[in-house]
PDB file of C-alpha atoms in Angstrom:
ATOM      1  CA  MET A   9      15.899   5.294  -1.213  1.00 66.00           C
ATOM      2  CA  SER A  10      18.615   3.248  -2.397  1.00 84.00           C
ATOM      3  CA  ARG A  11      18.814  -0.257  -2.494  1.00 87.00           C
ATOM      4  CA  GLU A  12      20.713  -0.387   0.620  1.00 88.00           C
ATOM      5  CA  LEU A  13      18.518   1.650   2.799  1.00 87.00           C
ATOM      6  CA  LYS A  14      15.463  -0.640   1.363  1.00 89.00           C
ATOM      7  CA  ILE A  15      17.666  -3.805   1.905  1.00 91.00           C
ATOM      8  CA  GLU A  16      17.959  -2.139   6.042  1.00 91.00           C
ATOM      9  CA  ALA A  17      14.442  -0.678   6.498  1.00 92.00           C
ATOM     10  CA  ALA A  18      13.108  -4.915   5.452  1.00 94.00           C
ATOM     11  CA  ARG A  19      15.766  -6.024   7.636  1.00 94.00           C
ATOM     12  CA  ALA A  20      14.400  -4.378  10.237  1.00 95.00           C
ATOM     13  CA  ALA A  21      10.656  -4.712   9.887  1.00 96.00           C
ATOM     14  CA  LEU A  22      11.600  -8.715   9.871  1.00 96.00           C
ATOM     15  CA  GLU A  23      12.017  -7.889  13.334  1.00 95.00           C
ATOM     16  CA  PHE A  24       8.267  -8.119  13.564  1.00 97.00           C
ATOM     17  CA  VAL A  25       8.464 -11.257  11.782  1.00 98.00           C
ATOM     18  CA  GLU A  26       7.860 -13.963  14.424  1.00 97.00           C
ATOM     19  CA  ASP A  27       7.721 -18.357  13.812  1.00 98.00           C
ATOM     20  CA  GLY A  28       3.786 -19.380  13.369  1.00 98.00           C
ATOM     21  CA  MET A  29       3.268 -15.832  11.576  1.00 98.00           C
ATOM     22  CA  LYS A  30       0.208 -15.273   9.126  1.00 98.00           C
ATOM     23  CA  LEU A  31       1.613 -12.760   6.951  1.00 98.00           C
ATOM     24  CA  GLY A  32       0.137  -9.942   4.737  1.00 98.00           C
ATOM     25  CA  ILE A  33       3.145  -9.445   2.398  1.00 98.00           C
ATOM     26  CA  GLY A  34       3.232  -6.694   0.498  1.00 96.00           C
ATOM     27  CA  THR A  35       4.240  -4.729  -3.449  1.00 94.00           C
ATOM     28  CA  GLY A  36       7.193  -3.334  -4.577  1.00 91.00           C
ATOM     29  CA  SER A  37      10.959  -2.521  -4.646  1.00 90.00           C
ATOM     30  CA  THR A  38      11.360  -2.481  -1.142  1.00 91.00           C
ATOM     31  CA  ALA A  39       9.118  -5.264  -0.347  1.00 94.00           C
ATOM     32  CA  ASP A  40      10.608  -6.875  -2.739  1.00 95.00           C
ATOM     33  CA  GLU A  41      13.621  -7.127  -0.359  1.00 95.00           C
ATOM     34  CA  PHE A  42      11.464  -8.085   2.298  1.00 96.00           C
ATOM     35  CA  ILE A  43      10.615 -10.521   1.296  1.00 97.00           C
ATOM     36  CA  ARG A  44      14.126 -12.162  -0.355  1.00 97.00           C
ATOM     37  CA  LEU A  45      15.384 -11.628   3.356  1.00 97.00           C
ATOM     38  CA  LEU A  46      12.249 -13.261   4.269  1.00 98.00           C
ATOM     39  CA  ALA A  47      12.921 -15.882   1.967  1.00 98.00           C
ATOM     40  CA  GLU A  48      16.550 -16.646   3.697  1.00 97.00           C
ATOM     41  CA  LYS A  49      15.133 -17.076   7.036  1.00 97.00           C
ATOM     42  CA  VAL A  50      12.530 -19.377   5.528  1.00 98.00           C
ATOM     43  CA  SER A  51      15.201 -20.868   4.496  1.00 97.00           C
ATOM     44  CA  ALA A  52      16.758 -21.284   7.707  1.00 97.00           C
ATOM     45  CA  GLY A  53      13.586 -22.927   9.387  1.00 97.00           C
ATOM     46  CA  LEU A  54      11.267 -19.889  10.199  1.00 97.00           C
ATOM     47  CA  SER A  55       7.951 -21.078   9.252  1.00 98.00           C
ATOM     48  CA  VAL A  56       5.150 -18.603   8.052  1.00 98.00           C
ATOM     49  CA  ASP A  57       2.132 -18.263   5.665  1.00 98.00           C
ATOM     50  CA  GLY A  58       1.916 -15.556   3.389  1.00 98.00           C
ATOM     51  CA  VAL A  59      -0.302 -14.097   1.462  1.00 98.00           C
ATOM     52  CA  PRO A  60       0.612 -11.653  -1.784  1.00 98.00           C
ATOM     53  CA  THR A  61      -0.922  -8.975  -2.215  1.00 97.00           C
ATOM     54  CA  SER A  62       0.551  -8.794  -6.103  1.00 96.00           C
ATOM     55  CA  GLU A  63       0.586 -10.897  -8.451  1.00 96.00           C
ATOM     56  CA  ARG A  64       3.870  -9.835  -8.620  1.00 96.00           C
ATOM     57  CA  SER A  65       4.684 -10.629  -5.480  1.00 97.00           C
ATOM     58  CA  ARG A  66       3.397 -13.792  -5.336  1.00 97.00           C
ATOM     59  CA  VAL A  67       5.601 -14.822  -7.976  1.00 98.00           C
ATOM     60  CA  LEU A  68       8.458 -13.438  -6.760  1.00 98.00           C
ATOM     61  CA  CYS A  69       7.483 -15.841  -3.008  1.00 98.00           C
ATOM     62  CA  GLU A  70       6.811 -18.170  -5.393  1.00 98.00           C
ATOM     63  CA  GLU A  71      10.698 -18.664  -6.716  1.00 98.00           C
ATOM     64  CA  LEU A  72      12.101 -17.849  -3.376  1.00 98.00           C
ATOM     65  CA  GLY A  73      10.175 -20.618  -1.597  1.00 97.00           C
ATOM     66  CA  VAL A  74       8.120 -18.165   0.741  1.00 98.00           C
ATOM     67  CA  PRO A  75       4.823 -20.055   1.721  1.00 98.00           C
ATOM     68  CA  LEU A  76       1.767 -18.692   0.420  1.00 98.00           C
ATOM     69  CA  THR A  77      -1.870 -19.259   1.801  1.00 98.00           C
ATOM     70  CA  THR A  78      -4.559 -16.894   0.395  1.00 97.00           C
ATOM     71  CA  LEU A  79      -7.717 -14.459   2.460  1.00 98.00           C
ATOM     72  CA  ASP A  80      -9.803 -17.213   1.877  1.00 97.00           C
ATOM     73  CA  GLU A  81      -8.153 -19.958   3.771  1.00 97.00           C
ATOM     74  CA  THR A  82      -6.488 -18.293   6.080  1.00 97.00           C
ATOM     75  CA  PRO A  83      -9.052 -15.228   6.386  1.00 98.00           C
ATOM     76  CA  GLU A  84      -7.143 -13.114   9.668  1.00 98.00           C
ATOM     77  CA  LEU A  85      -3.418 -12.250   9.459  1.00 98.00           C
ATOM     78  CA  ASP A  86      -1.282 -11.897  12.408  1.00 98.00           C
ATOM     79  CA  LEU A  87       1.252  -9.198  10.394  1.00 98.00           C
ATOM     80  CA  ALA A  88       0.789  -7.077   7.414  1.00 98.00           C
ATOM     81  CA  ILE A  89       4.743  -5.534   6.056  1.00 98.00           C
ATOM     82  CA  ASP A  90       4.209  -2.928   2.920  1.00 97.00           C
ATOM     83  CA  GLY A  91       5.616  -0.397   1.960  1.00 94.00           C
ATOM     84  CA  ALA A  92       3.940   3.852   1.174  1.00 95.00           C
ATOM     85  CA  ASP A  93       4.373   6.557  -0.902  1.00 95.00           C
ATOM     86  CA  GLU A  94       2.889   8.941   1.798  1.00 97.00           C
ATOM     87  CA  ILE A  95       3.019   9.086   5.727  1.00 97.00           C
ATOM     88  CA  ASP A  96       1.499  11.423   7.871  1.00 96.00           C
ATOM     89  CA  GLY A  97       2.065  12.101  11.692  1.00 93.00           C
ATOM     90  CA  ALA A  98      -1.220  10.205  12.484  1.00 95.00           C
ATOM     91  CA  MET A  99       0.130   7.362  10.569  1.00 96.00           C
ATOM     92  CA  ARG A 100      -1.858   8.188   8.414  1.00 97.00           C
ATOM     93  CA  LEU A 101      -0.843   6.571   3.986  1.00 98.00           C
ATOM     94  CA  ILE A 102      -1.151   7.282   1.095  1.00 98.00           C
ATOM     95  CA  LYS A 103      -0.212   3.929  -0.937  1.00 97.00           C
ATOM     96  CA  GLY A 104      -1.518   2.689  -4.674  1.00 96.00           C
ATOM     97  CA  GLY A 105       1.787   3.866  -6.672  1.00 95.00           C
ATOM     98  CA  GLY A 106       2.602   0.153  -7.301  1.00 94.00           C
ATOM     99  CA  GLY A 107      -0.791  -0.110  -8.191  1.00 96.00           C
ATOM    100  CA  ALA A 108      -1.971  -2.798  -6.410  1.00 96.00           C
ATOM    101  CA  LEU A 109      -3.771  -0.462  -3.448  1.00 97.00           C
ATOM    102  CA  LEU A 110      -7.256  -2.613  -3.278  1.00 98.00           C
ATOM    103  CA  ARG A 111      -5.213  -6.230  -2.222  1.00 97.00           C
ATOM    104  CA  GLU A 112      -3.106  -4.133   0.047  1.00 98.00           C
ATOM    105  CA  LYS A 113      -5.915  -2.124   1.694  1.00 98.00           C
ATOM    106  CA  ILE A 114      -7.889  -6.042   2.009  1.00 98.00           C
ATOM    107  CA  VAL A 115      -4.904  -7.923   3.541  1.00 98.00           C
ATOM    108  CA  ALA A 116      -4.072  -5.277   5.517  1.00 98.00           C
ATOM    109  CA  ALA A 117      -7.951  -5.052   7.341  1.00 98.00           C
ATOM    110  CA  ALA A 118      -7.486  -8.451   7.528  1.00 98.00           C
ATOM    111  CA  SER A 119      -4.389  -8.674   9.712  1.00 98.00           C
ATOM    112  CA  ALA A 120      -4.069  -7.863  13.586  1.00 98.00           C
ATOM    113  CA  ARG A 121      -0.726  -5.077  12.763  1.00 98.00           C
ATOM    114  CA  MET A 122       0.049  -3.422  10.056  1.00 98.00           C
ATOM    115  CA  VAL A 123       4.176  -1.944   9.327  1.00 98.00           C
ATOM    116  CA  VAL A 124       4.707   0.031   7.434  1.00 97.00           C
ATOM    117  CA  ILE A 125       7.907  -0.089   5.567  1.00 95.00           C
ATOM    118  CA  ALA A 126       9.827   4.124   3.752  1.00 91.00           C
ATOM    119  CA  ASP A 127      12.261   6.602   3.208  1.00 88.00           C
ATOM    120  CA  GLU A 128      12.548   9.588   5.257  1.00 90.00           C
ATOM    121  CA  THR A 129      11.056  11.320   2.657  1.00 91.00           C
ATOM    122  CA  LYS A 130       7.939   9.591   2.255  1.00 93.00           C
ATOM    123  CA  LEU A 131       7.503  11.132   5.758  1.00 95.00           C
ATOM    124  CA  VAL A 132       4.952  14.535   5.190  1.00 96.00           C
ATOM    125  CA  GLU A 133       3.225  16.920   7.659  1.00 96.00           C
ATOM    126  CA  THR A 134      -0.546  16.484   4.990  1.00 97.00           C
ATOM    127  CA  LEU A 135      -1.185  13.792   2.541  1.00 98.00           C
ATOM    128  CA  GLY A 136      -1.586  14.782  -1.088  1.00 97.00           C
ATOM    129  CA  ALA A 137       2.210  16.276  -3.075  1.00 95.00           C
ATOM    130  CA  PHE A 138       1.395  12.364  -3.672  1.00 97.00           C
ATOM    131  CA  PRO A 139      -0.849  11.681  -6.423  1.00 98.00           C
ATOM    132  CA  LEU A 140      -4.047   9.535  -5.000  1.00 98.00           C
ATOM    133  CA  PRO A 141      -4.562   6.253  -6.905  1.00 98.00           C
ATOM    134  CA  VAL A 142      -8.690   5.818  -6.909  1.00 98.00           C
ATOM    135  CA  GLU A 143      -9.176   2.575  -8.439  1.00 98.00           C
ATOM    136  CA  VAL A 144     -12.328   2.413 -10.599  1.00 98.00           C
ATOM    137  CA  ASN A 145     -14.452   0.204 -12.876  1.00 98.00           C
ATOM    138  CA  PRO A 146     -14.071   0.190 -16.390  1.00 98.00           C
ATOM    139  CA  PHE A 147     -17.889   0.646 -16.795  1.00 98.00           C
ATOM    140  CA  GLY A 148     -18.510   4.105 -16.571  1.00 97.00           C
ATOM    141  CA  LEU A 149     -15.191   5.469 -16.277  1.00 98.00           C
ATOM    142  CA  GLY A 150     -16.090   9.129 -17.836  1.00 97.00           C
ATOM    143  CA  ALA A 151     -19.359   9.182 -14.987  1.00 98.00           C
ATOM    144  CA  THR A 152     -16.930   8.138 -12.596  1.00 98.00           C
ATOM    145  CA  ARG A 153     -14.559  10.833 -12.895  1.00 98.00           C
ATOM    146  CA  LYS A 154     -16.869  13.229 -13.167  1.00 98.00           C
ATOM    147  CA  ALA A 155     -18.360  12.319  -9.564  1.00 98.00           C
ATOM    148  CA  VAL A 156     -15.148  12.686  -8.319  1.00 98.00           C
ATOM    149  CA  GLU A 157     -14.121  15.894  -9.852  1.00 97.00           C
ATOM    150  CA  LYS A 158     -17.141  17.220  -7.663  1.00 97.00           C
ATOM    151  CA  LEU A 159     -16.623  15.585  -4.564  1.00 97.00           C
ATOM    152  CA  ALA A 160     -12.901  17.273  -5.122  1.00 97.00           C
ATOM    153  CA  ALA A 161     -14.655  20.200  -5.572  1.00 96.00           C
ATOM    154  CA  ARG A 162     -16.471  20.027  -2.302  1.00 96.00           C
ATOM    155  CA  LEU A 163     -14.534  19.249  -0.259  1.00 96.00           C
ATOM    156  CA  VAL A 164     -12.256  22.143  -1.953  1.00 96.00           C
ATOM    157  CA  LEU A 165      -9.658  20.216  -3.319  1.00 96.00           C
ATOM    158  CA  SER A 166      -9.065  21.324  -6.821  1.00 92.00           C
ATOM    159  CA  GLY A 167      -5.441  19.647  -8.704  1.00 93.00           C
ATOM    160  CA  GLU A 168      -5.623  17.688 -12.233  1.00 96.00           C
ATOM    161  CA  ILE A 169      -7.229  13.526 -12.041  1.00 97.00           C
ATOM    162  CA  VAL A 170      -5.567  11.673 -14.789  1.00 97.00           C
ATOM    163  CA  LEU A 171      -6.494   8.288 -16.195  1.00 98.00           C
ATOM    164  CA  ARG A 172      -3.128   6.851 -14.887  1.00 98.00           C
ATOM    165  CA  GLY A 173      -1.808   4.890 -19.070  1.00 98.00           C
ATOM    166  CA  GLY A 174      -3.267   7.695 -20.591  1.00 96.00           C
ATOM    167  CA  LEU A 175      -4.857   5.956 -24.235  1.00 96.00           C
ATOM    168  CA  THR A 176      -3.703   2.568 -22.955  1.00 98.00           C
ATOM    169  CA  PRO A 177      -5.117   2.546 -19.302  1.00 98.00           C
ATOM    170  CA  TYR A 178      -3.464   0.490 -17.093  1.00 98.00           C
ATOM    171  CA  VAL A 179      -5.238  -2.366 -15.506  1.00 98.00           C
ATOM    172  CA  THR A 180      -4.551  -3.672 -11.631  1.00 97.00           C
ATOM    173  CA  ASP A 181      -4.678  -7.728 -10.829  1.00 96.00           C
ATOM    174  CA  GLY A 182      -8.764  -7.122 -10.653  1.00 96.00           C
ATOM    175  CA  GLY A 183      -9.013  -6.027 -13.994  1.00 98.00           C
ATOM    176  CA  HIS A 184      -9.596  -2.078 -12.941  1.00 98.00           C
ATOM    177  CA  PHE A 185      -7.998   0.677 -14.168  1.00 98.00           C
ATOM    178  CA  ILE A 186      -6.414   4.044 -11.398  1.00 98.00           C
ATOM    179  CA  LEU A 187      -7.272   7.776 -11.531  1.00 98.00           C
ATOM    180  CA  ASP A 188      -4.028   9.385 -10.311  1.00 98.00           C
ATOM    181  CA  ALA A 189      -5.414  12.708  -8.642  1.00 98.00           C
ATOM    182  CA  SER A 190      -3.283  14.871  -8.074  1.00 97.00           C
ATOM    183  CA  PHE A 191      -4.481  17.091  -5.095  1.00 96.00           C
ATOM    184  CA  GLY A 192      -1.733  18.744  -3.739  1.00 93.00           C
ATOM    185  CA  ARG A 193      -2.841  19.288   0.054  1.00 95.00           C
ATOM    186  CA  ILE A 194      -5.699  16.837   1.676  1.00 97.00           C
ATOM    187  CA  ARG A 195      -6.793  18.289   4.928  1.00 94.00           C
ATOM    188  CA  ASP A 196      -9.999  16.430   5.863  1.00 96.00           C
ATOM    189  CA  ALA A 197      -8.380  12.568   4.842  1.00 97.00           C
ATOM    190  CA  GLU A 198     -11.620  10.596   6.381  1.00 97.00           C
ATOM    191  CA  GLY A 199     -13.696  13.163   4.054  1.00 97.00           C
ATOM    192  CA  LEU A 200     -12.209  12.371   0.997  1.00 98.00           C
ATOM    193  CA  SER A 201     -11.978   8.340   1.858  1.00 98.00           C
ATOM    194  CA  ASP A 202     -16.197   8.580   2.843  1.00 98.00           C
ATOM    195  CA  GLY A 203     -16.475  10.405  -0.389  1.00 98.00           C
ATOM    196  CA  LEU A 204     -14.910   8.866  -2.751  1.00 98.00           C
ATOM    197  CA  LEU A 205     -16.897   5.307  -1.321  1.00 98.00           C
ATOM    198  CA  ASN A 206     -19.611   7.081  -1.323  1.00 98.00           C
ATOM    199  CA  ILE A 207     -19.510   7.190  -5.134  1.00 98.00           C
ATOM    200  CA  PRO A 208     -20.445   4.124  -6.963  1.00 98.00           C
ATOM    201  CA  GLY A 209     -17.983   3.627  -9.585  1.00 98.00           C
ATOM    202  CA  VAL A 210     -14.596   3.653  -7.536  1.00 98.00           C
ATOM    203  CA  VAL A 211     -13.505   0.120  -6.146  1.00 98.00           C
ATOM    204  CA  GLN A 212     -11.178   1.684  -3.338  1.00 98.00           C
ATOM    205  CA  HIS A 213      -8.930   4.376  -3.283  1.00 98.00           C
ATOM    206  CA  GLY A 214      -5.094   5.094  -1.368  1.00 98.00           C
ATOM    207  CA  LEU A 215      -5.762   6.518   1.129  1.00 98.00           C
ATOM    208  CA  PHE A 216      -4.953   3.863   4.452  1.00 98.00           C
ATOM    209  CA  ILE A 217      -6.654   5.281   7.318  1.00 98.00           C
ATOM    210  CA  GLY A 218      -6.745   3.722  10.476  1.00 97.00           C
ATOM    211  CA  LEU A 219      -4.450   0.373   9.572  1.00 98.00           C
ATOM    212  CA  ALA A 220      -0.895   1.490   9.906  1.00 98.00           C
ATOM    213  CA  SER A 221       0.873   0.629  13.875  1.00 95.00           C
ATOM    214  CA  ALA A 222       3.955   1.048  13.002  1.00 96.00           C
ATOM    215  CA  ALA A 223       6.523   2.494  11.066  1.00 96.00           C
ATOM    216  CA  VAL A 224      10.066   1.070   9.761  1.00 96.00           C
ATOM    217  CA  ILE A 225      11.565   4.545   8.702  1.00 94.00           C
ATOM    218  CA  ALA A 226      15.512   4.467   6.993  1.00 92.00           C
ATOM    219  CA  GLY A 227      17.506   7.325   6.467  1.00 91.00           C
ATOM    220  CA  PRO A 228      21.302   8.264   5.926  1.00 89.00           C
ATOM    221  CA  ASP A 229      21.296   8.549   9.706  1.00 89.00           C
ATOM    222  CA  GLY A 230      20.463   5.318  10.023  1.00 91.00           C
ATOM    223  CA  ILE A 231      16.617   3.529  10.665  1.00 94.00           C
ATOM    224  CA  ARG A 232      14.311   4.438  13.416  1.00 93.00           C
ATOM    225  CA  ILE A 233      10.967   3.095  14.379  1.00 95.00           C
ATOM    226  CA  ILE A 234       7.758   4.601  14.648  1.00 94.00           C
ATOM    227  CA  LYS A 235       4.736   3.689  16.330  1.00 89.00           C
ATOM    228  CA  HIS A 236       1.398   4.916  16.657  1.00 78.00           C
TER     229      HIS A 236
END
């Protein structure tokens, strides 16, 4: 998605924000544009308290003067606005390409509504072309990877499962590693979600099911809003 489309999508998502809201603020290049536009509104008098989903977003919010809070101080939020790597027709998502999936899911679950910002290439019939991020504890990594592989085999899912960063593993804000699972097509997202969370070494995964209520989709022909 070009920067112009990201800005237009972020501007459309800003329409969901009301004065006085407690706001979950996402992570990624499109979320960065949203933060910049939000900061302009704040400087013009909009009152919000934001909970960023990553250190990257926190730093940008602080630089631009967006007021921040925490989920300890504000455990219930009105709205979360974030990007997605894939969106299917039931508004199920794959997220975590930017590595912030754990905090993103915690914030989304704490929010009354979640609005997704994306471009139309992220709309898919079946999730899975984008590798599914699985956040794991570094302890027992080999055993956890083996358990993920066995689960995939039971669900008739094939494809490579690789450690993000390889020999120099990517480390999340929470101090965890990420396995990227290239499944291709995930026919039973709910079954995979439940199965992954039953593996002790899995901290969380990038399937967001039942969390998003609307999506702002940018394309060459403009912006459209999809509601679930």
